[in-house]
Coordinates of C-alpha atoms and ligand atoms in Angstrom, one line a residue:
M81 CA -10.6 2.5 11.9
D82 CA -7.8 4.7 10.8
A83 CA -6.8 6.8 14.0
Q84 CA -7.7 3.9 16.2
Y85 CA -5.7 1.4 14.4
L86 CA -2.7 3.6 13.9
A87 CA -2.5 4.4 17.6
K88 CA -2.4 0.6 18.4
R89 CA -0.4 -0.8 15.5
K90 CA 3.0 -2.2 15.8
P91 CA 5.6 -0.2 13.9
A92 CA 6.6 -1.8 10.4
P93 CA 10.1 -2.9 11.3
Q94 CA 8.9 -4.7 14.2
T95 CA 6.0 -6.2 12.3
L96 CA 8.8 -7.7 9.8
A97 CA 10.9 -8.9 12.7
D98 CA 8.0 -10.8 14.0
I99 CA 7.2 -12.3 10.9
C100 CA 10.7 -13.6 10.5
E101 CA 10.7 -15.3 13.6
R102 CA 7.4 -16.9 13.1
R103 CA 8.1 -18.0 9.4
P104 CA 11.9 -18.4 9.4
A105 CA 11.7 -19.6 5.7
L106 CA 10.9 -16.1 4.7
A107 CA 13.5 -14.4 6.9
S108 CA 16.3 -14.2 4.4
V109 CA 14.2 -12.2 2.0
L110 CA 12.2 -10.1 4.7
T111 CA 15.3 -8.9 6.5
I112 CA 16.4 -7.1 3.4
F113 CA 13.2 -4.8 3.7
I114 CA 13.6 -4.0 7.4
P115 CA 16.0 -0.9 6.8
L116 CA 13.6 0.3 4.0
Y117 CA 10.6 0.1 6.2
T118 CA 12.5 1.7 9.0
A119 CA 13.2 4.8 6.7
R120 CA 9.6 4.9 5.7
E121 CA 8.4 5.1 9.1
E122 CA 10.9 7.7 10.1
L123 CA 10.0 9.7 6.9
R124 CA 6.4 10.0 7.8
E125 CA 7.7 12.2 10.8
S126 CA 10.7 13.9 9.1
L127 CA 8.6 15.0 6.2
Q128 CA 6.1 17.0 8.4
P129 CA 7.8 20.3 7.8
L130 CA 7.9 19.8 4.1
V131 CA 4.3 18.7 3.6
S132 CA 1.0 21.0 3.9
P133 CA -2.7 19.8 4.6
L134 CA -4.4 18.6 1.3
P135 CA -7.1 20.9 0.4
E136 CA -8.5 18.0 -1.8
L137 CA -9.0 16.1 1.6
S138 CA -10.4 18.9 3.7
E139 CA -12.9 19.7 1.0
P140 CA -13.7 16.6 -0.7
N141 CA -15.3 16.9 -4.1
A142 CA -18.7 15.3 -3.8
E143 CA -18.9 14.9 -7.6
F144 CA -15.7 13.0 -7.7
L145 CA -16.6 10.6 -5.0
A146 CA -20.0 9.9 -6.5
N147 CA -18.5 9.2 -9.9
G148 CA -15.5 7.0 -8.5
V149 CA -13.0 9.5 -9.1
P150 CA -10.2 9.6 -6.5
L151 CA -9.7 12.8 -4.7
L152 CA -6.2 13.5 -5.8
A153 CA -6.7 12.4 -9.5
N154 CA -6.7 16.0 -10.8
A155 CA -4.5 17.7 -8.0
G156 CA -1.7 19.7 -8.6
F157 CA 1.6 18.7 -6.7
D158 CA 3.7 21.9 -7.0
W159 CA 4.2 21.5 -3.3
I160 CA 5.8 18.0 -3.5
D161 CA 9.5 18.8 -4.9
A162 CA 11.3 19.2 -1.7
A163 CA 9.5 16.3 0.1
F164 CA 9.9 13.8 -2.9
K165 CA 13.5 14.7 -3.1
K166 CA 13.9 14.2 0.6
A167 CA 12.2 10.9 0.4
A168 CA 14.1 9.7 -2.5
H169 CA 17.3 10.7 -0.5
D170 CA 16.3 8.5 2.3
I171 CA 14.5 5.7 0.6
L172 CA 16.7 4.8 -2.5
P173 CA 19.8 3.6 -0.6
Q174 CA 17.8 1.3 1.3
L175 CA 16.9 -0.5 -1.8
E176 CA 20.6 -1.3 -2.7
A177 CA 20.2 -4.6 -1.0
V178 CA 17.6 -5.8 -3.6
E179 CA 19.2 -7.7 -6.3
G180 CA 19.5 -6.2 -9.7
L181 CA 18.2 -2.7 -8.7
R182 CA 21.8 -0.9 -8.1
E183 CA 22.0 0.7 -11.5
D184 CA 18.3 1.8 -11.5
L185 CA 18.7 3.6 -8.2
K186 CA 21.7 5.5 -9.5
T187 CA 19.8 6.5 -12.7
F188 CA 16.8 7.5 -10.9
A189 CA 18.8 9.5 -8.3
E190 CA 20.5 11.3 -11.1
G191 CA 17.3 12.2 -12.9
L192 CA 16.0 13.9 -9.8
E193 CA 19.2 15.8 -9.4
K194 CA 19.6 16.8 -12.9
G195 CA 15.9 17.7 -13.3
T196 CA 15.0 15.2 -16.0
L197 CA 12.8 13.7 -13.4
I198 CA 10.3 16.4 -12.1
P199 CA 8.7 15.4 -8.9
P200 CA 5.4 17.3 -9.5
K201 CA 5.0 16.0 -13.0
L202 CA 5.9 12.5 -12.0
T203 CA 3.4 12.4 -9.2
Q204 CA 0.6 13.7 -11.3
T205 CA 1.3 11.2 -14.0
Y206 CA 1.7 8.3 -11.8
L207 CA -1.4 9.1 -9.9
S208 CA -3.4 9.7 -13.2
S209 CA -2.6 6.0 -14.3
D210 CA -1.6 7.4 -17.7
A211 CA 0.7 4.4 -18.4
K212 CA 2.0 5.6 -21.8
T213 CA 3.2 9.1 -20.3
L214 CA 4.5 7.5 -17.4
A215 CA 6.5 5.1 -19.6
T216 CA 8.0 7.9 -21.5
M217 CA 8.9 9.7 -18.4
L218 CA 10.4 6.8 -16.9
E219 CA 12.3 5.7 -19.9
N220 CA 15.8 6.7 -19.5
H221 CA 15.6 6.4 -15.7
A222 CA 15.0 2.7 -15.0
Q223 CA 15.5 -0.6 -16.8
S224 CA 11.7 -0.8 -17.3
T225 CA 8.6 1.0 -16.6
A226 CA 7.8 -1.4 -13.9
V227 CA 10.9 -0.9 -11.9
G228 CA 10.7 3.0 -12.4
A229 CA 7.1 2.9 -11.2
F230 CA 8.1 0.7 -8.3
L231 CA 10.8 3.3 -7.2
T232 CA 8.2 6.2 -7.7
Q233 CA 5.8 4.2 -5.5
Q234 CA 8.3 3.6 -2.8
I235 CA 9.3 7.3 -2.6
L236 CA 5.9 8.6 -3.2
G237 CA 4.3 6.6 -0.5
P238 CA 5.9 8.1 2.7
V239 CA 5.1 11.6 1.2
L240 CA 1.5 11.0 0.6
Q241 CA 1.3 9.5 4.1
A242 CA 3.1 12.4 5.7
A243 CA 0.7 14.8 4.0
R244 CA -2.4 12.8 5.0
M245 CA -1.2 13.0 8.5
K246 CA -1.4 16.8 8.5
S247 CA -4.6 16.9 6.6
V248 CA -8.2 16.6 7.9
E249 CA -9.5 12.9 7.5
P250 CA -12.2 13.2 5.0
D251 CA -15.6 11.4 5.4
L252 CA -15.5 8.9 2.5
Q253 CA -18.4 6.6 3.7
T254 CA -20.1 6.5 0.3
W255 CA -16.9 5.4 -1.5
R256 CA -17.9 1.9 -3.1
Q257 CA -14.8 1.2 -5.3
G258 CA -12.0 -1.2 -4.8
Y259 CA -9.3 1.3 -5.3
C260 CA -8.3 4.2 -2.8
P261 CA -10.8 7.2 -2.7
V262 CA -7.7 9.3 -1.9
C263 CA -5.0 8.5 -4.6
G264 CA -6.8 5.8 -6.8
S265 CA -4.0 3.0 -6.1
F266 CA -5.2 -0.5 -5.3
P267 CA -5.0 -2.1 -2.0
S268 CA -1.8 -3.9 -0.8
V269 CA -3.9 -5.9 1.9
G270 CA -7.4 -6.1 3.3
C271 CA -8.4 -6.7 6.8
L272 CA -11.5 -7.8 8.9
S273 CA -11.7 -5.4 11.8
R274 CA -12.0 -6.3 15.4
P275 CA -15.2 -5.0 17.2
D276 CA -12.9 -2.9 19.6
P277 CA -9.1 -3.1 19.7
D278 CA -8.9 -3.0 23.6
Q279 CA -11.4 -5.7 24.3
S280 CA -9.9 -9.1 23.4
E281 CA -12.9 -10.9 25.3
F282 CA -14.8 -10.0 22.3
L283 CA -12.4 -11.7 19.9
K284 CA -14.1 -13.9 17.4
G285 CA -17.4 -12.1 18.1
G286 CA -18.8 -9.0 16.3
G287 CA -16.4 -6.8 14.2
G288 CA -15.7 -8.4 10.9
H289 CA -16.1 -5.1 8.8
K290 CA -13.9 -5.3 5.8
Y291 CA -11.4 -2.6 5.0
L292 CA -9.0 -2.2 2.2
H293 CA -5.4 -0.8 2.9
C294 CA -4.0 1.6 0.4
S295 CA -0.8 0.3 -1.1
L296 CA 0.4 4.0 -1.6
C297 CA -1.0 6.5 0.6
G298 CA -2.0 4.1 3.4
H299 CA -5.8 5.2 3.7
D300 CA -8.0 2.5 4.8
W301 CA -11.6 2.3 3.6
R302 CA -14.6 0.0 4.1
F303 CA -15.5 -2.3 1.3
R304 CA -18.1 -5.1 0.7
R305 CA -17.0 -8.3 2.1
G306 CA -18.1 -10.6 -0.7
A307 CA -17.1 -8.2 -3.7
C308 CA -13.8 -8.3 -5.8
P309 CA -12.0 -5.0 -5.4
G310 CA -10.6 -5.7 -9.0
C311 CA -13.8 -6.1 -11.0
S312 CA -16.5 -5.4 -8.5
N313 CA -17.9 -8.9 -9.2
E314 CA -20.2 -9.6 -6.2
D315 CA -21.8 -12.8 -7.3
P316 CA -22.4 -15.4 -4.6
G317 CA -19.0 -17.1 -4.0
A318 CA -17.1 -14.5 -6.1
I319 CA -14.3 -14.5 -3.5
E320 CA -12.3 -17.7 -2.8
Y321 CA -9.5 -18.0 -0.2
M322 CA -6.2 -19.5 0.1
R323 CA -4.6 -19.9 3.5
A324 CA -1.7 -21.8 5.3
K325 CA -2.9 -24.1 8.1
E326 CA -0.6 -22.7 10.7
S327 CA -1.8 -19.0 10.5
P328 CA -5.6 -19.1 9.3
W329 CA -6.0 -15.4 10.0
E330 CA -3.6 -14.7 7.1
R331 CA -5.1 -15.4 3.7
V332 CA -5.4 -14.4 0.1
E333 CA -8.8 -13.5 -1.5
L334 CA -9.0 -14.2 -5.1
C335 CA -11.4 -13.8 -8.1
R336 CA -11.7 -16.1 -10.8
K337 CA -13.5 -13.5 -13.1
C338 CA -10.7 -11.1 -13.3
N339 CA -7.8 -13.5 -12.1
T340 CA -6.5 -11.0 -9.3
Y341 CA -6.1 -11.5 -5.5
V342 CA -5.4 -9.3 -2.6
G343 CA -3.8 -10.5 0.9
A344 CA -6.1 -10.3 3.8
L345 CA -5.9 -10.4 7.6
D346 CA -8.8 -11.4 9.8
L347 CA -7.9 -9.5 12.9
R348 CA -10.6 -11.1 14.8
E349 CA -8.4 -14.2 15.0
T350 CA -5.4 -12.6 16.4
T351 CA -4.5 -10.2 19.0
E352 CA -1.6 -8.9 16.8
S353 CA -2.0 -5.3 15.4
P354 CA 0.7 -5.5 12.7
D355 CA 1.7 -2.6 10.3
L356 CA -0.3 -3.5 7.4
D357 CA 2.2 -2.5 4.7
A358 CA 4.8 -4.7 6.4
A359 CA 2.2 -7.6 7.0
A360 CA 1.4 -7.5 3.3
I361 CA 5.2 -8.6 2.5
G362 CA 4.8 -11.2 5.2
L363 CA 2.1 -12.8 2.9
M364 CA 4.8 -13.7 0.5
H365 CA 4.3 -17.5 0.9
L366 CA 0.6 -17.0 -0.2
D367 CA 1.8 -14.6 -3.0
L368 CA 3.7 -17.7 -4.4
L369 CA 0.9 -20.0 -4.2
A370 CA -1.4 -17.3 -6.0
A371 CA 1.4 -16.9 -8.8
A372 CA 1.3 -20.8 -9.3
E373 CA -2.3 -20.6 -10.0
G374 CA -1.8 -18.0 -12.5
L375 CA -3.4 -15.0 -10.4
R376 CA -2.2 -11.6 -10.5
P377 CA -1.8 -9.4 -7.4
L378 CA -3.9 -6.3 -7.5
A379 CA -1.1 -4.1 -6.3
P380 CA 2.1 -5.4 -7.9
S381 CA 5.3 -5.1 -6.0
L382 CA 8.8 -6.5 -6.0
W383 CA 7.9 -9.2 -3.8
N384 CA 4.8 -10.4 -5.0
T385 CA 5.7 -10.3 -8.9
F386 CA 7.5 -13.5 -10.1
D387 CA 8.8 -14.0 -13.5
Ligands
ZN286 ZN1 -4.3 5.7 -1.6
ZN287 ZN1 -12.3 -9.7 -9.8

């Protein structure tokens, strides 16, 4: 679905603008993110000279895949330094509009400049889910590990997406986990596919394969429809839904066993082909409902974490 969908989808800034129009109550929050998503979109192109094809993708390690180990889990990232710094230079200023981040943006940028934050090490630690080492690494560069991890994620995302664009798209059909086979991150959103993006007369018939969209590297992978990506629970009725009446194609899929949820779009119910990362922020009204139920987002971010 990757190539087909990417060719057809709307750019992220346009997706956000559409959501603001459709849901004016979210506009004041969402417009803040339009410059950020514009920068992310531009970076995927402008980073091309700074990234190389990823050997981990062109020759996927079958043993890793069989054991549920993401392909980049043990990768080296010596190549990432210049790309990471360029992305930080373009991304960090776009986050100044977010309340309470100004000081963190400064100290994070200084860390990169002074060499106390080292992109290859930071990337490796972030992707290895070694929370303790990550916390130590980010200690003097952000007010909390969560904020430091958020900034890392915002910078690293476009870099990995650019590297993926340059790499062979591996065949990962055997992957059965709820986290990304490429980078190990949880999905920001899922979707049910249309049978053929060009044939709207088939709308509502056929299709319906479930894909999860990686919150970091943007890879989309097939997943079992009735299963929870958080805990793999696939008992009958494991997945419950919450949706708003006015847009039934947008929903949140939740699991009471592990108390997590992930947003989902039923693309069969709409002719829209939104950018999935941007569409995930547009589900903020459902994030609020989920938070009120005591559920945790599988991929926490600034806009779905409410204290
Ligand atoms: Zn990923
Ligand atoms: Zn679960």
